Short mmCIF file of C-alpha atoms and ligand atoms in Angstrom, two decimals:
data_model
loop_
_atom_site.label_atom_id
_atom_site.label_comp_id
_atom_site.label_asym_id
_atom_site.label_seq_id
_atom_site.Cartn_x
_atom_site.Cartn_y
_atom_site.Cartn_z
CA MET A 10 -0.31 0.09 0.16
CA ALA A 11 1.36 3.33 -0.97
CA GLY A 12 2.56 5.72 1.56
CA SER A 13 1.73 5.70 5.69
CA ILE A 14 -1.82 6.58 7.89
CA ALA A 15 0.18 8.99 9.21
CA GLU A 16 0.75 11.07 5.42
CA PHE A 17 -2.99 10.71 5.42
CA HIS A 18 -4.04 13.28 8.18
CA PRO A 19 -1.29 15.31 9.65
CA GLY A 20 -3.40 14.94 13.02
CA LEU A 21 -3.23 11.60 13.41
CA ARG A 22 -0.58 9.94 16.64
CA PHE A 23 -0.51 6.96 18.19
CA ALA A 24 -2.27 7.80 21.93
CA THR A 25 0.79 8.23 23.96
CA PRO A 26 0.90 10.27 26.89
CA ASP A 27 2.16 13.25 25.64
CA ALA A 28 -0.12 13.11 22.58
CA ILE A 29 -3.33 12.46 25.05
CA ALA A 30 -1.75 15.60 27.14
CA GLN A 31 -2.26 17.70 23.32
CA ALA A 32 -5.38 16.41 22.64
CA ALA A 33 -6.39 17.92 25.90
CA ALA A 34 -4.89 21.13 25.53
CA LEU A 35 -6.77 21.66 22.05
CA LEU A 36 -10.44 20.92 23.44
CA ALA A 37 -9.73 23.00 26.89
CA ARG A 38 -9.02 26.13 23.79
CA GLY A 39 -12.46 24.72 21.80
CA ARG A 40 -10.64 22.57 18.90
CA LEU A 41 -11.47 19.18 18.07
CA VAL A 42 -10.25 15.78 18.84
CA ALA A 43 -11.23 12.64 17.60
CA PHE A 44 -10.50 9.29 20.42
CA PRO A 45 -11.46 6.11 20.93
CA THR A 46 -14.07 4.62 23.42
CA GLU A 47 -14.96 1.16 23.53
CA THR A 48 -18.00 1.72 21.56
CA VAL A 49 -16.62 3.81 18.52
CA TYR A 50 -14.29 6.64 17.72
CA GLY A 51 -16.02 9.82 19.63
CA LEU A 52 -15.19 13.45 17.90
CA GLY A 53 -14.79 15.35 20.81
CA ALA A 54 -15.11 19.54 21.89
CA ASP A 55 -15.30 20.76 25.67
CA ALA A 56 -19.10 20.29 26.02
CA THR A 57 -19.19 23.12 27.95
CA ASP A 58 -18.23 25.58 25.50
CA GLU A 59 -21.69 26.88 23.11
CA SER A 60 -18.66 27.70 19.65
CA ALA A 61 -17.02 24.38 20.35
CA VAL A 62 -19.59 22.42 20.36
CA VAL A 63 -20.87 23.94 16.81
CA GLY A 64 -17.94 23.23 15.97
CA ILE A 65 -18.83 19.04 15.79
CA PHE A 66 -21.90 19.67 14.09
CA ALA A 67 -20.50 21.52 10.93
CA ALA A 68 -17.79 18.73 11.23
CA LYS A 69 -20.53 15.96 10.90
CA GLY A 70 -22.86 17.68 8.29
CA ARG A 71 -24.90 16.70 11.88
CA PRO A 72 -28.61 18.53 12.04
CA ARG A 73 -28.72 21.19 14.56
CA PHE A 74 -32.01 19.42 16.45
CA ASN A 75 -30.02 16.40 17.49
CA PRO A 76 -28.58 16.64 20.46
CA LEU A 77 -25.19 15.47 21.72
CA ILE A 78 -24.24 12.68 24.15
CA ALA A 79 -21.70 13.97 27.21
CA LEU A 80 -19.05 11.91 28.16
CA VAL A 81 -18.18 12.18 31.87
CA GLY A 82 -15.36 10.26 34.56
CA GLY A 83 -18.20 8.96 36.63
CA LEU A 84 -21.48 9.67 38.67
CA ASP A 85 -20.02 12.07 40.41
CA GLU A 86 -19.59 14.25 37.64
CA ALA A 87 -22.33 13.56 36.25
CA SER A 88 -24.37 14.40 39.03
CA ALA A 89 -23.37 17.37 38.04
CA HIS A 90 -25.46 18.51 35.28
CA GLY A 91 -28.03 15.63 35.45
CA ALA A 92 -31.07 15.01 38.42
CA PHE A 93 -30.32 10.75 38.72
CA ASP A 94 -33.17 9.05 40.24
CA GLY A 95 -33.31 6.03 41.90
CA THR A 96 -33.21 3.53 38.80
CA ALA A 97 -31.05 5.81 36.72
CA ARG A 98 -28.26 5.64 39.78
CA ALA A 99 -28.67 1.94 40.10
CA LEU A 100 -28.03 1.56 35.59
CA ALA A 101 -24.85 4.17 36.36
CA GLU A 102 -23.75 2.33 39.16
CA ALA A 103 -23.76 -1.61 37.41
CA PHE A 104 -22.69 -0.04 34.04
CA TRP A 105 -20.59 3.13 34.46
CA PRO A 106 -17.85 3.00 33.17
CA GLY A 107 -19.26 1.22 29.88
CA PRO A 108 -21.09 1.43 27.06
CA LEU A 109 -24.84 2.95 28.57
CA THR A 110 -25.78 6.41 27.92
CA LEU A 111 -28.61 7.84 30.16
CA VAL A 112 -30.80 10.99 29.25
CA VAL A 113 -31.87 12.34 32.48
CA PRO A 114 -33.49 15.64 33.33
CA ALA A 115 -30.63 18.42 33.19
CA ARG A 116 -30.01 20.37 36.47
CA PRO A 117 -30.66 23.88 37.15
CA GLY A 118 -26.69 24.51 37.10
CA CYS A 119 -25.95 22.01 33.74
CA ARG A 120 -22.81 23.44 32.19
CA ILE A 121 -23.49 21.31 29.30
CA ALA A 122 -24.09 23.95 26.55
CA LEU A 123 -27.39 23.94 25.09
CA MET A 124 -26.53 23.12 21.76
CA ALA A 125 -25.26 20.05 23.03
CA ARG A 126 -28.33 19.63 24.24
CA ALA A 127 -30.54 20.81 21.06
CA GLY A 128 -31.78 23.35 23.76
CA LEU A 129 -33.63 20.25 25.67
CA ASP A 130 -34.18 19.92 29.13
CA SER A 131 -32.52 16.83 29.79
CA VAL A 132 -28.95 15.66 29.62
CA ALA A 133 -27.43 12.68 27.25
CA LEU A 134 -24.24 11.58 29.78
CA ARG A 135 -21.83 8.67 29.83
CA ALA A 136 -19.01 7.67 31.43
CA PRO A 137 -16.88 5.59 29.01
CA ALA A 138 -14.57 2.69 30.24
CA HIS A 139 -11.44 2.82 27.49
CA PRO A 140 -8.71 3.92 29.04
CA VAL A 141 -7.85 6.98 26.15
CA ALA A 142 -11.00 8.52 26.33
CA ARG A 143 -10.57 8.27 30.42
CA ALA A 144 -7.26 10.11 30.31
CA LEU A 145 -8.68 12.68 28.17
CA ILE A 146 -11.93 13.88 29.83
CA ALA A 147 -9.50 14.24 33.23
CA GLN A 148 -6.77 16.12 31.95
CA ALA A 149 -9.34 17.77 29.91
CA GLY A 150 -10.70 18.54 33.49
CA ARG A 151 -13.88 19.24 31.69
CA PRO A 152 -16.74 16.63 29.89
CA LEU A 153 -16.18 16.27 26.51
CA ALA A 154 -18.82 15.96 23.85
CA ALA A 155 -18.68 12.99 22.08
CA PRO A 156 -21.07 11.74 18.85
CA SER A 157 -19.89 8.90 16.68
CA ALA A 158 -16.59 10.52 14.38
CA ASN A 159 -18.35 9.88 11.31
CA ARG A 160 -19.93 12.42 8.98
CA SER A 161 -23.47 12.19 9.84
CA GLY A 162 -25.77 9.24 8.87
CA ARG A 163 -22.99 7.72 7.69
CA ILE A 164 -20.96 4.21 8.87
CA SER A 165 -19.42 5.02 11.97
CA PRO A 166 -15.36 4.77 13.06
CA THR A 167 -14.04 1.51 14.82
CA ARG A 168 -9.97 2.54 13.88
CA ALA A 169 -8.30 5.69 13.81
CA ALA A 170 -8.10 5.51 9.88
CA ALA A 171 -11.97 5.13 9.59
CA ALA A 172 -12.16 8.70 11.27
CA ALA A 173 -9.79 10.07 9.41
CA GLU A 174 -11.40 8.63 5.91
CA GLU A 175 -14.92 10.81 7.98
CA LEU A 176 -13.75 13.57 9.06
CA GLY A 177 -10.16 14.84 7.06
CA SER A 178 -9.18 18.38 7.66
CA ALA A 179 -12.46 18.90 9.81
CA VAL A 180 -10.74 17.52 13.19
CA ASP A 181 -7.27 18.76 14.85
CA MET A 182 -6.35 15.64 15.73
CA ILE A 183 -7.27 11.92 16.02
CA LEU A 184 -5.64 10.06 18.94
CA ASP A 185 -5.22 6.51 17.55
CA GLY A 186 -5.80 4.10 20.34
CA GLY A 187 -6.59 0.79 18.43
CA ALA A 188 -9.56 -1.02 17.54
CA CYS A 189 -12.67 -0.45 19.74
CA GLU A 190 -14.17 -3.23 21.70
CA VAL A 191 -17.60 -3.12 21.60
CA GLY A 192 -17.71 -1.66 18.08
CA VAL A 193 -21.37 -0.68 18.82
CA GLU A 194 -22.18 2.59 20.56
CA SER A 195 -23.77 2.76 24.28
CA THR A 196 -26.92 1.41 24.84
CA ILE A 197 -29.13 4.52 25.83
CA VAL A 198 -31.87 4.84 28.35
CA ALA A 199 -33.50 7.79 29.23
CA CYS A 200 -34.83 8.07 32.75
CA VAL A 201 -36.64 11.38 32.79
CA GLY A 202 -39.61 10.65 34.93
CA GLY A 203 -42.10 8.03 33.62
CA ALA A 204 -41.33 4.51 33.28
CA PRO A 205 -37.49 4.45 31.51
CA ALA A 206 -37.27 4.33 28.22
CA LEU A 207 -34.87 2.16 25.74
CA LEU A 208 -33.35 5.27 22.50
CA ARG A 209 -31.37 3.07 21.35
CA SER A 210 -30.37 -0.38 21.78
CA GLY A 211 -25.96 -1.07 21.96
CA GLY A 212 -23.28 -2.26 23.87
CA VAL A 213 -25.46 -3.11 27.11
CA PRO A 214 -27.70 -5.94 26.36
CA ARG A 215 -31.08 -4.92 26.76
CA ALA A 216 -31.84 -8.21 29.37
CA ALA A 217 -28.84 -7.24 31.60
CA ILE A 218 -30.62 -3.46 31.93
CA GLU A 219 -34.34 -4.81 32.43
CA ALA A 220 -32.05 -7.38 35.26
CA VAL A 221 -31.08 -4.50 36.91
CA ILE A 222 -33.96 -2.26 37.03
CA GLY A 223 -36.26 -5.14 37.53
CA ARG A 224 -38.77 -4.14 34.64
CA ALA A 225 -39.25 -4.12 30.73
CA LEU A 226 -38.14 -0.93 29.21
CA ALA A 227 -40.48 1.33 27.37
CA LYS A 228 -40.69 1.09 24.39
CA ALA A 229 -38.87 5.38 22.21
CA GLU A 230 -41.33 4.49 19.80
CA GLY A 231 -45.68 5.01 20.20
CA ASP A 232 -45.36 5.25 23.89
CA SER A 233 -46.78 7.96 25.14
CA ASP A 234 -44.59 8.14 27.87
CA ALA A 235 -41.43 7.93 27.17
CA PRO A 236 -39.82 10.27 24.86
CA LEU A 237 -38.01 10.40 21.64
CA ALA A 238 -34.08 10.42 20.87
CA PRO A 239 -34.04 12.65 18.03
CA GLY A 240 -31.09 11.22 16.03
CA ARG A 241 -33.41 7.80 15.87
CA LEU A 242 -33.28 9.01 12.14
CA ALA A 243 -34.75 6.24 9.71
CA SER A 244 -31.32 5.79 7.42
CA HIS A 245 -28.08 6.30 9.57
CA TYR A 246 -24.87 4.17 9.93
CA ALA A 247 -25.24 4.11 5.90
CA PRO A 248 -22.24 2.45 3.55
CA ARG A 249 -22.83 4.25 -0.47
CA ALA A 250 -24.02 0.70 -1.62
CA ARG A 251 -27.50 -0.30 -1.24
CA VAL A 252 -27.50 -2.29 1.78
CA ARG A 253 -29.51 -6.11 1.06
CA LEU A 254 -31.04 -7.59 4.17
CA GLY A 255 -31.92 -11.01 5.11
CA ALA A 256 -29.70 -12.83 1.79
CA ARG A 257 -29.13 -16.52 2.02
CA SER A 258 -26.88 -15.88 -1.17
CA LEU A 259 -25.06 -13.64 -3.12
CA LEU A 260 -26.68 -12.27 -6.33
CA PRO A 261 -24.67 -11.14 -8.96
CA GLY A 262 -22.50 -7.81 -8.62
CA GLU A 263 -22.81 -8.15 -4.76
CA ALA A 264 -20.60 -7.99 -1.56
CA GLY A 265 -21.37 -10.36 0.85
CA LEU A 266 -21.76 -9.93 5.10
CA ASP A 267 -21.71 -12.95 6.22
CA PHE A 268 -22.99 -14.40 9.59
CA GLY A 269 -21.70 -17.95 10.71
CA GLY A 270 -20.26 -19.00 6.98
CA ALA A 271 -24.09 -18.78 5.48
CA PHE A 272 -22.21 -17.71 2.28
CA GLY A 273 -20.24 -20.78 2.03
CA GLY A 274 -17.01 -18.37 1.56
CA ALA A 275 -18.19 -17.01 -1.45
CA PRO A 276 -15.86 -14.56 -2.82
CA ARG A 277 -16.16 -10.95 -1.96
CA THR A 278 -17.29 -11.39 1.61
CA LEU A 279 -16.63 -10.92 4.86
CA ASP A 280 -18.13 -13.00 7.89
CA LEU A 281 -18.39 -10.97 11.11
CA SER A 282 -18.40 -14.25 12.73
CA PRO A 283 -18.12 -17.80 11.46
CA GLY A 284 -18.03 -19.10 15.09
CA ARG A 285 -21.54 -17.06 15.38
CA ASP A 286 -20.62 -15.14 18.52
CA LEU A 287 -22.50 -11.96 18.82
CA ARG A 288 -19.61 -9.67 20.95
CA GLU A 289 -16.83 -10.69 17.71
CA ALA A 290 -19.58 -9.80 15.51
CA ALA A 291 -21.18 -7.09 16.62
CA ALA A 292 -16.84 -5.34 16.90
CA ASN A 293 -15.84 -6.45 13.34
CA LEU A 294 -19.47 -4.69 11.95
CA PHE A 295 -18.50 -1.72 11.12
CA ALA A 296 -14.83 -2.30 10.03
CA HIS A 297 -17.02 -4.55 7.74
CA LEU A 298 -19.43 -2.44 5.85
CA ARG A 299 -16.69 0.01 5.36
CA ALA A 300 -14.27 -2.74 3.69
CA LEU A 301 -17.11 -4.10 1.19
CA ASP A 302 -18.46 -0.96 0.63
CA ALA A 303 -14.80 -0.51 -0.91
CA LEU A 304 -15.37 -2.76 -3.33
CA ALA A 305 -18.23 -0.57 -4.84
CA PRO A 306 -20.36 -4.08 -4.65
CA ALA A 307 -24.11 -3.40 -6.38
CA ALA A 308 -25.04 -4.07 -3.66
CA ILE A 309 -23.89 -5.50 0.09
CA ALA A 310 -26.06 -8.69 0.67
CA VAL A 311 -26.53 -9.75 4.55
CA ALA A 312 -27.22 -12.64 6.50
CA PRO A 313 -29.79 -13.74 8.89
CA ILE A 314 -28.19 -12.14 11.83
CA PRO A 315 -30.10 -13.29 15.32
CA GLY A 316 -31.44 -10.16 17.40
CA GLU A 317 -31.35 -11.32 20.42
CA GLY A 318 -28.35 -9.82 23.17
CA LEU A 319 -25.98 -7.61 21.11
CA GLY A 320 -27.44 -8.46 18.22
CA GLU A 321 -30.58 -6.19 18.48
CA ALA A 322 -27.91 -3.36 18.36
CA ILE A 323 -26.68 -5.13 15.05
CA VAL A 324 -30.10 -5.88 13.40
CA ASP A 325 -30.90 -2.07 14.49
CA ARG A 326 -27.89 -0.56 12.42
CA LEU A 327 -28.11 -2.76 9.31
CA ALA A 328 -32.10 -2.14 9.50
CA ARG A 329 -30.98 1.66 9.60
CA ALA A 330 -27.77 0.99 6.52
CA ALA A 331 -30.65 -0.87 4.73
CA ALA A 332 -33.19 1.78 4.72
CA GLU A 333 -34.72 4.26 2.36
CA ARG A 334 -32.43 7.41 2.16
O1 TXA B 153 -21.22 4.85 21.81
C1 TXA B 153 -21.86 6.11 21.99
O2 TXA B 153 -22.18 6.67 22.34
C2 TXA B 153 -20.49 7.18 21.23
C3 TXA B 153 -19.15 7.60 21.95
C4 TXA B 153 -18.69 8.56 21.41
O3 TXA B 153 -19.39 7.98 22.96
N1 TXA B 153 -21.29 8.14 20.67
C5 TXA B 153 -22.94 8.70 19.99
O4 TXA B 153 -23.14 9.33 19.87
O5 TXA B 153 -23.08 7.74 19.19
P1 TXA B 153 -24.11 9.94 19.01
O6 TXA B 153 -24.22 11.64 18.21
O7 TXA B 153 -23.40 8.98 17.50
O8 TXA B 153 -25.67 9.57 19.32
C6 TXA B 153 -25.76 9.84 19.97
C7 TXA B 153 -27.67 9.82 20.49
C8 TXA B 153 -28.50 10.77 19.16
O9 TXA B 153 -28.80 9.75 18.79
C9 TXA B 153 -29.50 11.41 20.16
O10 TXA B 153 -30.28 12.02 19.33
C10 TXA B 153 -29.26 11.07 21.13
O11 TXA B 153 -28.07 10.40 21.75
N2 TXA B 153 -29.42 12.23 22.30
C11 TXA B 153 -28.71 13.09 22.93
N3 TXA B 153 -29.10 13.62 23.78
C12 TXA B 153 -30.30 13.56 24.05
C13 TXA B 153 -31.40 13.99 24.81
N4 TXA B 153 -30.89 14.30 25.65
N5 TXA B 153 -32.67 13.22 24.71
C14 TXA B 153 -32.71 11.87 23.73
N6 TXA B 153 -31.40 11.67 22.86
C15 TXA B 153 -30.34 12.24 22.99
MG1 MG B 154 -23.76 8.78 15.77
#
């Protein structure tokens, strides 16, 4: 392959302590830094700085009505910005640091920028587990607004090079912390009074959350006492190629996203998990979609994937990737 990745993006750096310190300094000056979390790479800015947050919307081409998640060190810090009821507290204690985002009412003293909250009276907070993300939050000394580091509507990056490809010169620095372990975004649960509601399936399976709260999660849609996540747009996570779900074999010109060897090793296929392990499949999902898309196929055919456990998030992302644009 011609050229190194470093030539591809001048701000790309391995996430050494030195690079993390530089990134924290950039963030404190209102600049944008992409960095790894255990779910996907995030595009970070100082969450308390309105104009820095505006920069995120511009870099992503993101509609301003779609609010951002603020990443924090833990529950103490989160409690300065949001009001955690008993359920929200129990969930934070069970799953933080980790791939769970909690939407809670904003507290009167909330310092998360109104731009980041899209003017809502709630706020989305998460304490990530990735050591690079944690070090960056600690050194920046402030919450970081961090949507996925992709152009709005496109495939989320799970590698530094993918973030570089998505954002180009719109981002000042990209910390390379290797591949993301979880591979799909955080699960989002709203605890804003009324029944706790699942706004987005993700890295923490629904059943694990329901075991902690002792009841079924309400649905975001069609449930009058549960709010909608404004970001749940039908078409999202979209490759350039069309996506065909539930495929048993490949049609001419198609590339294949396999699961458990359904396509029998046909050419131009990648298997999310030959052994049908949903964790492995989630970790491979976005990188495999991106690699198949790069072949410019007539379409990407996707083998059937079970929807339980982590499969719920995988099936959700693929349905949005396949949605009418
Ligand atoms: O795993 C993740 O959560 C990644 C990593 C980088 O942290 N971030 C991420 O951010 O997935 P993003 O912007 O791609 O998705 C944030 C979602 C959107 O669907 C948005 O609508 C929803 O969170 N959200 C944010 N604040 C909200 C609020 N106050 N009420 C309802 N939904 C909210
Ligand atoms: Mg996203």
